[in-house]
């Protein structure tokens, strides 16, 4: 986590393989899914299919029966990723290769002794497009810094080959029926993205003659980014474009719902088209028999409240807005109808019952709230922890000491399975993320104290010494963070000056 500003990312080509078990039961097919390593920046800790970014050299491979060069490059990249991640080699001419020979080939590739095209050439192996059934392409929604245009292929695992999870990008993997895998998601045991869930649902209905048609039956399977993202059941993330801080471009609005009721967190967009898109989603959920119980604000920042009035008006004006008293007293444009405070419990009637415990977690803002669903292991973290970019602690709303206390409190919660933050994708390795946040702040603080003691006393001077990894464009923000650290250090008596800073 750094304050470095990154330009909004270009969409990169990627490919993934949905590997079907050899001779699997078509009525209840088994697939190989993997758990991505917690260490990965992109979707760390998520359950997914093997795959990754296309290399330039993937296009140099001659793929038989490929309809065009683009498809050939995607198939080549998908096959390479499958080989690198699971040791499974989907080639012709390699049927006689022993397991040991495949391992040595993989070593040639991984060590860089041979490129993927050279390796295939050298061993007279070739790829055939007929082994790879196209199952759609999905584009990462724009709320993420890393975006991919990922082609999915269904592939039968070749005879006498068994996937082996190779240490590195993956933390695990297993054969599982699509139905059971989907059940694991339904019972809150895994975190996954829409294309994974779509594949599991589609395959759970069996390998039928119209399987590909079903895979391609939705616009998202043709490159239109999904708007509703359900990293976990009952929690829809609906990113809306907002005037927020780079690298984020969107704020995550959450629709927490069950059969009868829903809560809407942080409808933050001031833009009419985005408000309209959200309203359509809400209307659809209402038409399925739910009522909107409340609009809830995690905190007062404009990128979290910018669409509240429009949504309230759209819903007829009588849906209450709830927030912490510190938020209510500072907001002028938005009227808060109900105050909520630490330890309140919000219960949604209907099926399944959902209990959200309110946590007052100041630091980023005085009235900042998080919401904890202990049973499901979900924590809505607002802007205290985000899936993209960094959290600004800007005094006087921002306070570094209370922020660190809030992080410690979140760290102490039992059974956290996922963090849903105000920006960026879900965080599937919650404790690791919170630890990173805490240690990052403490490291900065040590460096700031050191700089202060060696004579740099103004935030500007300290930033120049300490924030050497941060673009000069971000220095103004960094100065605010330094100010927050200095306030904390002064309160703790570590600056050797009195309360008034004299
Ligand atoms: Zn904020």
GROMACS .gro file of C-alpha atoms and ligand atoms in nm:
model
  503
    1UNK     CA    1   0.000   0.000   0.000
    2UNK     CA    2   0.162   0.322  -0.104
    3UNK     CA    3   0.045   0.671  -0.185
    4UNK     CA    4   0.195   0.638  -0.530
    5UNK     CA    5  -0.033   0.760  -0.802
    6UNK     CA    6  -0.071   0.522  -1.093
    7UNK     CA    7  -0.221   0.619  -1.426
    8UNK     CA    8  -0.547   0.439  -1.499
    9UNK     CA    9  -0.443   0.106  -1.640
   10UNK     CA   10  -0.479  -0.012  -1.995
   11UNK     CA   11  -0.681  -0.330  -2.042
   12UNK     CA   12  -0.446  -0.622  -2.091
   13UNK     CA   13  -0.514  -0.947  -2.274
   14UNK     CA   14  -0.543  -1.256  -2.059
   15UNK     CA   15  -0.669  -1.611  -2.093
   16UNK     CA   16  -0.798  -1.874  -1.853
   17UNK     CA   17  -0.882  -2.241  -1.874
   18UNK     CA   18  -1.178  -2.420  -1.723
   19UNK     CA   19  -1.028  -2.768  -1.700
   20UNK     CA   20  -1.278  -3.052  -1.709
   21UNK     CA   21  -1.182  -3.383  -1.557
   22UNK     CA   22  -1.114  -3.664  -1.799
   23UNK     CA   23  -1.429  -3.877  -1.847
   24UNK     CA   24  -1.624  -3.670  -1.597
   25UNK     CA   25  -1.996  -3.729  -1.553
   26UNK     CA   26  -2.162  -3.486  -1.799
   27UNK     CA   27  -2.460  -3.453  -1.566
   28UNK     CA   28  -2.239  -3.347  -1.275
   29UNK     CA   29  -1.907  -3.233  -1.423
   30UNK     CA   30  -1.589  -3.189  -1.225
   31UNK     CA   31  -1.361  -2.895  -1.286
   32UNK     CA   32  -1.023  -2.797  -1.144
   33UNK     CA   33  -1.038  -2.472  -0.956
   34UNK     CA   34  -0.756  -2.296  -0.779
   35UNK     CA   35  -0.713  -2.065  -0.486
   36UNK     CA   36  -0.493  -1.771  -0.581
   37UNK     CA   37  -0.210  -1.689  -0.344
   38UNK     CA   38  -0.282  -1.423  -0.082
   39UNK     CA   39   0.034  -1.253  -0.204
   40UNK     CA   40  -0.105  -1.169  -0.549
   41UNK     CA   41  -0.197  -0.806  -0.605
   42UNK     CA   42  -0.475  -0.901  -0.847
   43UNK     CA   43  -0.748  -1.103  -0.674
   44UNK     CA   44  -0.519  -1.252  -0.409
   45UNK     CA   45  -0.699  -1.521  -0.208
   46UNK     CA   46  -0.980  -1.557  -0.462
   47UNK     CA   47  -1.101  -1.890  -0.603
   48UNK     CA   48  -1.066  -1.891  -0.980
   49UNK     CA   49  -0.946  -2.085  -1.283
   50UNK     CA   50  -0.583  -2.116  -1.392
   51UNK     CA   51  -0.478  -1.844  -1.632
   52UNK     CA   52  -0.299  -1.517  -1.668
   53UNK     CA   53  -0.174  -1.242  -1.889
   54UNK     CA   54  -0.078  -1.308  -2.250
   55UNK     CA   55   0.294  -1.279  -2.333
   56UNK     CA   56   0.411  -1.120  -2.657
   57UNK     CA   57   0.573  -1.450  -2.759
   58UNK     CA   58   0.243  -1.642  -2.724
   59UNK     CA   59   0.148  -1.507  -3.067
   60UNK     CA   60   0.454  -1.673  -3.225
   61UNK     CA   61   0.309  -2.018  -3.170
   62UNK     CA   62   0.140  -2.180  -3.467
   63UNK     CA   63  -0.199  -2.312  -3.349
   64UNK     CA   64  -0.366  -2.558  -3.584
   65UNK     CA   65  -0.726  -2.496  -3.681
   66UNK     CA   66  -0.729  -2.151  -3.522
   67UNK     CA   67  -0.982  -1.926  -3.698
   68UNK     CA   68  -0.757  -1.618  -3.672
   69UNK     CA   69  -0.426  -1.500  -3.522
   70UNK     CA   70  -0.593  -1.335  -3.223
   71UNK     CA   71  -0.764  -1.657  -3.116
   72UNK     CA   72  -0.439  -1.846  -3.176
   73UNK     CA   73  -0.248  -1.613  -2.944
   74UNK     CA   74  -0.514  -1.647  -2.674
   75UNK     CA   75  -0.512  -2.026  -2.696
   76UNK     CA   76  -0.135  -2.031  -2.688
   77UNK     CA   77  -0.127  -1.809  -2.380
   78UNK     CA   78  -0.399  -2.010  -2.206
   79UNK     CA   79  -0.211  -2.336  -2.273
   80UNK     CA   80   0.115  -2.187  -2.145
   81UNK     CA   81  -0.046  -2.057  -1.826
   82UNK     CA   82  -0.211  -2.394  -1.764
   83UNK     CA   83   0.125  -2.566  -1.806
   84UNK     CA   84   0.306  -2.316  -1.582
   85UNK     CA   85   0.046  -2.320  -1.305
   86UNK     CA   86  -0.066  -2.684  -1.301
   87UNK     CA   87   0.187  -2.875  -1.514
   88UNK     CA   88  -0.087  -2.987  -1.754
   89UNK     CA   89   0.025  -2.978  -2.117
   90UNK     CA   90  -0.253  -2.976  -2.377
   91UNK     CA   91  -0.057  -3.054  -2.693
   92UNK     CA   92  -0.044  -3.298  -2.980
   93UNK     CA   93   0.275  -3.494  -3.035
   94UNK     CA   94   0.335  -3.510  -2.660
   95UNK     CA   95   0.124  -3.815  -2.582
   96UNK     CA   96   0.436  -4.025  -2.525
   97UNK     CA   97   0.595  -3.775  -2.286
   98UNK     CA   98   0.638  -3.918  -1.937
   99UNK     CA   99   0.554  -3.722  -1.626
  100UNK     CA  100   0.926  -3.673  -1.566
  101UNK     CA  101   0.977  -3.536  -1.917
  102UNK     CA  102   0.694  -3.289  -1.869
  103UNK     CA  103   0.854  -3.172  -1.545
  104UNK     CA  104   1.183  -3.118  -1.724
  105UNK     CA  105   1.006  -2.926  -2.003
  106UNK     CA  106   0.840  -2.709  -1.744
  107UNK     CA  107   1.179  -2.645  -1.589
  108UNK     CA  108   1.314  -2.539  -1.930
  109UNK     CA  109   1.029  -2.291  -1.960
  110UNK     CA  110   1.034  -2.158  -1.604
  111UNK     CA  111   1.411  -2.117  -1.593
  112UNK     CA  112   1.402  -1.922  -1.918
  113UNK     CA  113   1.624  -2.173  -2.099
  114UNK     CA  114   1.354  -2.199  -2.363
  115UNK     CA  115   1.069  -1.974  -2.464
  116UNK     CA  116   0.722  -2.125  -2.502
  117UNK     CA  117   0.734  -2.118  -2.887
  118UNK     CA  118   1.088  -2.267  -2.890
  119UNK     CA  119   0.991  -2.538  -2.647
  120UNK     CA  120   0.695  -2.649  -2.856
  121UNK     CA  121   0.910  -2.640  -3.172
  122UNK     CA  122   1.202  -2.821  -3.020
  123UNK     CA  123   0.995  -3.115  -2.896
  124UNK     CA  124   0.776  -3.115  -3.207
  125UNK     CA  125   0.462  -3.043  -3.009
  126UNK     CA  126   0.170  -2.847  -3.144
  127UNK     CA  127  -0.143  -2.685  -3.016
  128UNK     CA  128  -0.479  -2.748  -3.180
  129UNK     CA  129  -0.764  -2.500  -3.145
  130UNK     CA  130  -1.012  -2.788  -3.148
  131UNK     CA  131  -0.896  -2.880  -2.796
  132UNK     CA  132  -0.997  -2.537  -2.669
  133UNK     CA  133  -1.367  -2.451  -2.662
  134UNK     CA  134  -1.426  -2.077  -2.644
  135UNK     CA  135  -1.651  -1.991  -2.349
  136UNK     CA  136  -1.662  -1.612  -2.352
  137UNK     CA  137  -1.446  -1.310  -2.275
  138UNK     CA  138  -1.488  -1.098  -1.966
  139UNK     CA  139  -1.352  -0.751  -1.903
  140UNK     CA  140  -1.262  -0.645  -1.548
  141UNK     CA  141  -1.496  -0.365  -1.436
  142UNK     CA  142  -1.337  -0.018  -1.445
  143UNK     CA  143  -1.321   0.015  -1.066
  144UNK     CA  144  -1.005  -0.194  -1.061
  145UNK     CA  145  -0.656  -0.060  -1.131
  146UNK     CA  146  -0.558  -0.381  -1.307
  147UNK     CA  147  -0.794  -0.465  -1.586
  148UNK     CA  148  -0.794  -0.766  -1.811
  149UNK     CA  149  -0.985  -0.877  -2.116
  150UNK     CA  150  -0.987  -1.247  -2.034
  151UNK     CA  151  -1.079  -1.519  -2.281
  152UNK     CA  152  -1.212  -1.838  -2.124
  153UNK     CA  153  -1.167  -2.182  -2.277
  154UNK     CA  154  -1.315  -2.516  -2.178
  155UNK     CA  155  -1.055  -2.789  -2.202
  156UNK     CA  156  -1.069  -3.161  -2.127
  157UNK     CA  157  -0.780  -3.269  -1.910
  158UNK     CA  158  -0.561  -3.494  -2.131
  159UNK     CA  159  -0.536  -3.863  -2.036
  160UNK     CA  160  -0.270  -3.963  -1.782
  161UNK     CA  161  -0.212  -3.604  -1.673
  162UNK     CA  162  -0.296  -3.482  -1.328
  163UNK     CA  163  -0.285  -3.112  -1.232
  164UNK     CA  164  -0.029  -3.030  -0.965
  165UNK     CA  165  -0.040  -2.690  -0.798
  166UNK     CA  166   0.302  -2.540  -0.853
  167UNK     CA  167   0.417  -2.314  -0.572
  168UNK     CA  168   0.406  -1.948  -0.657
  169UNK     CA  169   0.093  -1.780  -0.778
  170UNK     CA  170  -0.142  -2.043  -0.636
  171UNK     CA  171  -0.213  -2.144  -0.280
  172UNK     CA  172  -0.407  -2.458  -0.371
  173UNK     CA  173  -0.633  -2.631  -0.615
  174UNK     CA  174  -0.862  -2.933  -0.642
  175UNK     CA  175  -1.102  -3.126  -0.858
  176UNK     CA  176  -1.454  -3.044  -0.752
  177UNK     CA  177  -1.794  -3.072  -0.911
  178UNK     CA  178  -1.916  -2.738  -1.041
  179UNK     CA  179  -2.223  -2.781  -0.826
  180UNK     CA  180  -2.028  -2.829  -0.505
  181UNK     CA  181  -1.794  -2.542  -0.590
  182UNK     CA  182  -2.093  -2.314  -0.637
  183UNK     CA  183  -2.237  -2.439  -0.308
  184UNK     CA  184  -1.912  -2.345  -0.136
  185UNK     CA  185  -1.961  -1.991  -0.260
  186UNK     CA  186  -2.327  -1.992  -0.156
  187UNK     CA  187  -2.225  -2.098   0.193
  188UNK     CA  188  -1.973  -1.813   0.227
  189UNK     CA  189  -1.661  -2.027   0.214
  190UNK     CA  190  -1.493  -1.867  -0.086
  191UNK     CA  191  -1.458  -1.533  -0.263
  192UNK     CA  192  -1.496  -1.527  -0.641
  193UNK     CA  193  -1.556  -1.291  -0.933
  194UNK     CA  194  -1.853  -1.296  -1.174
  195UNK     CA  195  -1.693  -1.501  -1.459
  196UNK     CA  196  -1.596  -1.777  -1.216
  197UNK     CA  197  -1.944  -1.787  -1.066
  198UNK     CA  198  -2.106  -1.780  -1.409
  199UNK     CA  199  -1.892  -2.076  -1.520
  200UNK     CA  200  -1.977  -2.277  -1.209
  201UNK     CA  201  -2.349  -2.209  -1.241
  202UNK     CA  202  -2.345  -2.290  -1.612
  203UNK     CA  203  -2.154  -2.616  -1.565
  204UNK     CA  204  -2.362  -2.715  -1.263
  205UNK     CA  205  -2.652  -2.753  -1.508
  206UNK     CA  206  -2.448  -3.020  -1.690
  207UNK     CA  207  -2.235  -3.056  -2.001
  208UNK     CA  208  -2.524  -3.031  -2.246
  209UNK     CA  209  -2.523  -2.979  -2.625
  210UNK     CA  210  -2.605  -2.610  -2.566
  211UNK     CA  211  -2.332  -2.561  -2.304
  212UNK     CA  212  -2.139  -2.297  -2.501
  213UNK     CA  213  -2.461  -2.117  -2.588
  214UNK     CA  214  -2.541  -2.096  -2.216
  215UNK     CA  215  -2.190  -1.970  -2.141
  216UNK     CA  216  -2.235  -1.694  -2.401
  217UNK     CA  217  -2.595  -1.609  -2.312
  218UNK     CA  218  -2.516  -1.291  -2.116
  219UNK     CA  219  -2.360  -0.963  -2.234
  220UNK     CA  220  -2.079  -0.987  -1.977
  221UNK     CA  221  -1.950  -1.297  -2.159
  222UNK     CA  222  -1.896  -1.069  -2.461
  223UNK     CA  223  -1.673  -0.813  -2.294
  224UNK     CA  224  -1.934  -0.586  -2.136
  225UNK     CA  225  -1.811  -0.533  -1.778
  226UNK     CA  226  -2.048  -0.662  -1.511
  227UNK     CA  227  -2.212  -0.390  -1.302
  228UNK     CA  228  -2.335  -0.604  -1.015
  229UNK     CA  229  -2.049  -0.790  -0.856
  230UNK     CA  230  -2.132  -1.046  -0.592
  231UNK     CA  231  -1.802  -1.138  -0.432
  232UNK     CA  232  -2.020  -1.297  -0.163
  233UNK     CA  233  -2.388  -1.396  -0.158
  234UNK     CA  234  -2.629  -1.127  -0.032
  235UNK     CA  235  -2.368  -0.855  -0.085
  236UNK     CA  236  -2.388  -0.685  -0.422
  237UNK     CA  237  -2.104  -0.449  -0.499
  238UNK     CA  238  -2.224  -0.186  -0.747
  239UNK     CA  239  -1.932   0.041  -0.834
  240UNK     CA  240  -2.037   0.390  -0.941
  241UNK     CA  241  -1.814   0.647  -1.108
  242UNK     CA  242  -1.730   0.929  -0.866
  243UNK     CA  243  -1.498   1.228  -0.841
  244UNK     CA  244  -1.270   1.037  -0.604
  245UNK     CA  245  -0.899   1.021  -0.543
  246UNK     CA  246  -0.677   0.847  -0.802
  247UNK     CA  247  -0.601   0.573  -0.874
  248UNK     CA  248  -0.965   0.501  -0.782
  249UNK     CA  249  -1.226   0.622  -1.030
  250UNK     CA  250  -1.529   0.458  -0.869
  251UNK     CA  251  -1.687   0.419  -0.527
  252UNK     CA  252  -1.832   0.082  -0.429
  253UNK     CA  253  -2.196   0.112  -0.339
  254UNK     CA  254  -2.315  -0.205  -0.161
  255UNK     CA  255  -2.663  -0.352  -0.173
  256UNK     CA  256  -2.695  -0.585   0.123
  257UNK     CA  257  -3.009  -0.787   0.080
  258UNK     CA  258  -3.207  -1.098   0.151
  259UNK     CA  259  -3.547  -1.217   0.032
  260UNK     CA  260  -3.743  -0.928   0.186
  261UNK     CA  261  -3.523  -0.629   0.262
  262UNK     CA  262  -3.221  -0.438   0.147
  263UNK     CA  263  -2.979  -0.177   0.275
  264UNK     CA  264  -2.796   0.055   0.039
  265UNK     CA  265  -2.452   0.172   0.149
  266UNK     CA  266  -2.281   0.479   0.006
  267UNK     CA  267  -2.465   0.567  -0.316
  268UNK     CA  268  -2.182   0.809  -0.391
  269UNK     CA  269  -2.212   0.921  -0.751
  270UNK     CA  270  -2.314   1.279  -0.833
  271UNK     CA  271  -2.341   1.183  -1.202
  272UNK     CA  272  -2.687   1.136  -1.345
  273UNK     CA  273  -2.603   0.837  -1.568
  274UNK     CA  274  -2.451   0.652  -1.275
  275UNK     CA  275  -2.742   0.740  -1.046
  276UNK     CA  276  -2.972   0.607  -1.316
  277UNK     CA  277  -2.780   0.278  -1.343
  278UNK     CA  278  -2.794   0.229  -0.969
  279UNK     CA  279  -3.165   0.318  -0.957
  280UNK     CA  280  -3.236   0.055  -1.223
  281UNK     CA  281  -3.054  -0.209  -1.021
  282UNK     CA  282  -3.243  -0.108  -0.706
  283UNK     CA  283  -3.575  -0.111  -0.893
  284UNK     CA  284  -3.505  -0.461  -1.017
  285UNK     CA  285  -3.438  -0.581  -0.665
  286UNK     CA  286  -3.756  -0.414  -0.545
  287UNK     CA  287  -3.952  -0.582  -0.824
  288UNK     CA  288  -3.832  -0.916  -0.685
  289UNK     CA  289  -4.023  -0.841  -0.366
  290UNK     CA  290  -3.781  -0.649  -0.147
  291UNK     CA  291  -3.817  -0.316   0.024
  292UNK     CA  292  -3.537  -0.070   0.075
  293UNK     CA  293  -3.504  -0.041   0.448
  294UNK     CA  294  -3.239   0.231   0.470
  295UNK     CA  295  -2.966   0.417   0.291
  296UNK     CA  296  -2.659   0.398   0.514
  297UNK     CA  297  -2.348   0.615   0.501
  298UNK     CA  298  -2.007   0.489   0.610
  299UNK     CA  299  -1.881   0.847   0.632
  300UNK     CA  300  -1.927   1.200   0.508
  301UNK     CA  301  -1.694   1.229   0.209
  302UNK     CA  302  -1.856   1.354  -0.114
  303UNK     CA  303  -1.761   1.042  -0.312
  304UNK     CA  304  -1.973   0.839  -0.066
  305UNK     CA  305  -2.278   1.061  -0.034
  306UNK     CA  306  -2.302   1.229  -0.377
  307UNK     CA  307  -2.597   1.020  -0.494
  308UNK     CA  308  -2.797   0.995  -0.171
  309UNK     CA  309  -3.051   1.267  -0.246
  310UNK     CA  310  -3.111   1.145  -0.600
  311UNK     CA  311  -3.165   0.787  -0.484
  312UNK     CA  312  -3.390   0.897  -0.201
  313UNK     CA  313  -3.599   1.105  -0.440
  314UNK     CA  314  -3.613   0.814  -0.685
  315UNK     CA  315  -3.748   0.592  -0.408
  316UNK     CA  316  -4.028   0.837  -0.325
  317UNK     CA  317  -3.854   1.031  -0.049
  318UNK     CA  318  -3.951   0.818   0.249
  319UNK     CA  319  -3.650   0.586   0.274
  320UNK     CA  320  -3.452   0.698   0.578
  321UNK     CA  321  -3.084   0.786   0.564
  322UNK     CA  322  -2.876   0.656   0.854
  323UNK     CA  323  -2.529   0.759   0.968
  324UNK     CA  324  -2.318   0.832   1.273
  325UNK     CA  325  -2.388   1.157   1.464
  326UNK     CA  326  -2.045   1.296   1.369
  327UNK     CA  327  -2.134   1.244   1.004
  328UNK     CA  328  -2.485   1.386   1.041
  329UNK     CA  329  -2.363   1.701   1.213
  330UNK     CA  330  -2.106   1.783   0.945
  331UNK     CA  331  -2.304   1.702   0.630
  332UNK     CA  332  -2.497   1.995   0.496
  333UNK     CA  333  -2.636   1.876   0.162
  334UNK     CA  334  -2.767   1.544   0.290
  335UNK     CA  335  -3.017   1.505   0.568
  336UNK     CA  336  -2.958   1.216   0.806
  337UNK     CA  337  -3.285   1.075   0.944
  338UNK     CA  338  -3.154   0.817   1.187
  339UNK     CA  339  -2.839   0.814   1.395
  340UNK     CA  340  -2.653   0.490   1.439
  341UNK     CA  341  -2.372   0.428   1.680
  342UNK     CA  342  -2.114   0.181   1.787
  343UNK     CA  343  -2.243  -0.167   1.868
  344UNK     CA  344  -2.592  -0.112   1.720
  345UNK     CA  345  -2.729  -0.419   1.549
  346UNK     CA  346  -2.909  -0.394   1.215
  347UNK     CA  347  -3.115  -0.703   1.138
  348UNK     CA  348  -3.273  -0.775   0.802
  349UNK     CA  349  -3.597  -0.970   0.833
  350UNK     CA  350  -3.645  -1.231   0.562
  351UNK     CA  351  -3.435  -1.519   0.438
  352UNK     CA  352  -3.159  -1.560   0.526
  353UNK     CA  353  -3.152  -1.340   0.831
  354UNK     CA  354  -2.865  -1.094   0.816
  355UNK     CA  355  -2.723  -0.926   1.125
  356UNK     CA  356  -2.488  -0.634   1.082
  357UNK     CA  357  -2.300  -0.508   1.387
  358UNK     CA  358  -2.213  -0.140   1.366
  359UNK     CA  359  -1.853  -0.049   1.449
  360UNK     CA  360  -1.762   0.314   1.504
  361UNK     CA  361  -1.416   0.323   1.347
  362UNK     CA  362  -1.290   0.682   1.335
  363UNK     CA  363  -0.956   0.773   1.179
  364UNK     CA  364  -1.026   0.840   0.812
  365UNK     CA  365  -1.326   1.046   0.925
  366UNK     CA  366  -1.462   1.112   1.273
  367UNK     CA  367  -1.796   0.947   1.215
  368UNK     CA  368  -1.664   0.656   1.009
  369UNK     CA  369  -1.858   0.331   1.046
  370UNK     CA  370  -1.783  -0.027   0.952
  371UNK     CA  371  -2.042  -0.305   0.945
  372UNK     CA  372  -1.968  -0.661   1.053
  373UNK     CA  373  -2.165  -0.969   0.953
  374UNK     CA  374  -1.994  -1.215   1.183
  375UNK     CA  375  -2.190  -1.517   1.071
  376UNK     CA  376  -2.086  -1.471   0.708
  377UNK     CA  377  -1.740  -1.335   0.779
  378UNK     CA  378  -1.808  -1.013   0.590
  379UNK     CA  379  -1.682  -0.672   0.698
  380UNK     CA  380  -1.789  -0.358   0.513
  381UNK     CA  381  -1.485  -0.137   0.568
  382UNK     CA  382  -1.585   0.189   0.397
  383UNK     CA  383  -1.272   0.397   0.343
  384UNK     CA  384  -1.084   0.253   0.641
  385UNK     CA  385  -0.951  -0.027   0.423
  386UNK     CA  386  -0.984  -0.018   0.046
  387UNK     CA  387  -0.918  -0.262  -0.236
  388UNK     CA  388  -0.752   0.001  -0.449
  389UNK     CA  389  -0.524   0.295  -0.372
  390UNK     CA  390  -0.451   0.415  -0.022
  391UNK     CA  391  -0.642   0.566   0.268
  392UNK     CA  392  -0.586   0.936   0.327
  393UNK     CA  393  -0.569   1.050   0.689
  394UNK     CA  394  -0.631   1.422   0.661
  395UNK     CA  395  -0.669   1.622   0.984
  396UNK     CA  396  -0.888   1.740   1.144
  397UNK     CA  397  -1.142   1.478   1.020
  398UNK     CA  398  -0.853   1.237   0.991
  399UNK     CA  399  -0.671   1.122   1.301
  400UNK     CA  400  -0.382   0.877   1.291
  401UNK     CA  401  -0.413   0.754   1.646
  402UNK     CA  402  -0.783   0.671   1.623
  403UNK     CA  403  -0.721   0.527   1.276
  404UNK     CA  404  -0.464   0.282   1.409
  405UNK     CA  405  -0.696   0.196   1.699
  406UNK     CA  406  -0.973   0.127   1.447
  407UNK     CA  407  -0.743  -0.097   1.243
  408UNK     CA  408  -0.649  -0.289   1.559
  409UNK     CA  409  -1.014  -0.331   1.643
  410UNK     CA  410  -1.090  -0.466   1.296
  411UNK     CA  411  -0.789  -0.696   1.330
  412UNK     CA  412  -0.940  -0.842   1.647
  413UNK     CA  413  -1.271  -0.941   1.487
  414UNK     CA  414  -1.326  -1.316   1.467
  415UNK     CA  415  -1.402  -1.509   1.150
  416UNK     CA  416  -1.324  -1.248   0.884
  417UNK     CA  417  -1.350  -1.402   0.538
  418UNK     CA  418  -1.369  -1.093   0.321
  419UNK     CA  419  -1.336  -0.716   0.342
  420UNK     CA  420  -1.562  -0.510   0.119
  421UNK     CA  421  -1.411  -0.163   0.094
  422UNK     CA  422  -1.526   0.169  -0.045
  423UNK     CA  423  -1.303   0.144  -0.352
  424UNK     CA  424  -1.166  -0.142  -0.560
  425UNK     CA  425  -1.233  -0.514  -0.544
  426UNK     CA  426  -1.302  -0.726  -0.238
  427UNK     CA  427  -1.011  -0.828  -0.018
  428UNK     CA  428  -1.005  -1.204   0.028
  429UNK     CA  429  -0.712  -1.216   0.272
  430UNK     CA  430  -0.849  -0.985   0.544
  431UNK     CA  431  -0.607  -1.034   0.830
  432UNK     CA  432  -0.305  -1.013   0.603
  433UNK     CA  433  -0.438  -0.688   0.457
  434UNK     CA  434  -0.507  -0.531   0.796
  435UNK     CA  435  -0.159  -0.630   0.916
  436UNK     CA  436  -0.010  -0.469   0.605
  437UNK     CA  437  -0.203  -0.149   0.673
  438UNK     CA  438  -0.087  -0.136   1.033
  439UNK     CA  439   0.277  -0.213   0.960
  440UNK     CA  440   0.285   0.033   0.668
  441UNK     CA  441   0.164   0.316   0.894
  442UNK     CA  442   0.401   0.226   1.174
  443UNK     CA  443   0.694   0.211   0.936
  444UNK     CA  444   0.607   0.553   0.798
  445UNK     CA  445   0.577   0.679   1.150
  446UNK     CA  446   0.923   0.552   1.249
  447UNK     CA  447   1.071   0.723   0.944
  448UNK     CA  448   0.885   1.045   1.016
  449UNK     CA  449   1.006   1.047   1.376
  450UNK     CA  450   1.360   0.985   1.259
  451UNK     CA  451   1.338   1.267   1.004
  452UNK     CA  452   1.192   1.496   1.271
  453UNK     CA  453   1.472   1.417   1.512
  454UNK     CA  454   1.731   1.481   1.246
  455UNK     CA  455   1.599   1.831   1.195
  456UNK     CA  456   1.317   1.815   0.940
  457UNK     CA  457   1.028   1.972   1.124
  458UNK     CA  458   0.775   2.090   0.866
  459UNK     CA  459   0.554   1.836   0.686
  460UNK     CA  460   0.707   1.955   0.358
  461UNK     CA  461   1.062   1.881   0.471
  462UNK     CA  462   0.960   1.547   0.618
  463UNK     CA  463   0.781   1.440   0.301
  464UNK     CA  464   1.092   1.519   0.097
  465UNK     CA  465   1.296   1.291   0.323
  466UNK     CA  466   1.053   1.008   0.389
  467UNK     CA  467   0.818   0.979   0.091
  468UNK     CA  468   1.092   0.913  -0.163
  469UNK     CA  469   0.886   0.627  -0.311
  470UNK     CA  470   0.594   0.857  -0.388
  471UNK     CA  471   0.539   1.068  -0.698
  472UNK     CA  472   0.584   1.444  -0.638
  473UNK     CA  473   0.222   1.485  -0.753
  474UNK     CA  474   0.114   1.305  -0.435
  475UNK     CA  475   0.329   1.514  -0.202
  476UNK     CA  476   0.049   1.749  -0.103
  477UNK     CA  477  -0.155   1.451   0.022
  478UNK     CA  478   0.151   1.303   0.189
  479UNK     CA  479   0.197   1.628   0.381
  480UNK     CA  480  -0.152   1.584   0.526
  481UNK     CA  481  -0.064   1.231   0.635
  482UNK     CA  482   0.261   1.355   0.790
  483UNK     CA  483   0.066   1.616   0.980
  484UNK     CA  484  -0.158   1.338   1.115
  485UNK     CA  485   0.146   1.135   1.220
  486UNK     CA  486   0.303   1.440   1.387
  487UNK     CA  487  -0.017   1.504   1.583
  488UNK     CA  488  -0.015   1.147   1.705
  489UNK     CA  489   0.354   1.159   1.798
  490UNK     CA  490   0.306   1.489   1.976
  491UNK     CA  491   0.007   1.350   2.173
  492UNK     CA  492   0.226   1.059   2.273
  493UNK     CA  493   0.498   1.299   2.391
  494UNK     CA  494   0.749   1.171   2.139
  495UNK     CA  495   0.830   1.502   1.971
  496UNK     CA  496   0.973   1.662   2.284
  497UNK     CA  497   0.744   1.964   2.250
  498UNK     CA  498   0.430   2.063   2.434
  499UNK     CA  499   0.070   2.026   2.324
  500UNK     CA  500   0.067   2.358   2.142
  501UNK     CA  501   0.349   2.254   1.919
  502UNK     CA  502   0.571   2.535   2.038
  503LIG    ZN1  503  -1.346   0.889   0.231
   0.00000   0.00000   0.00000
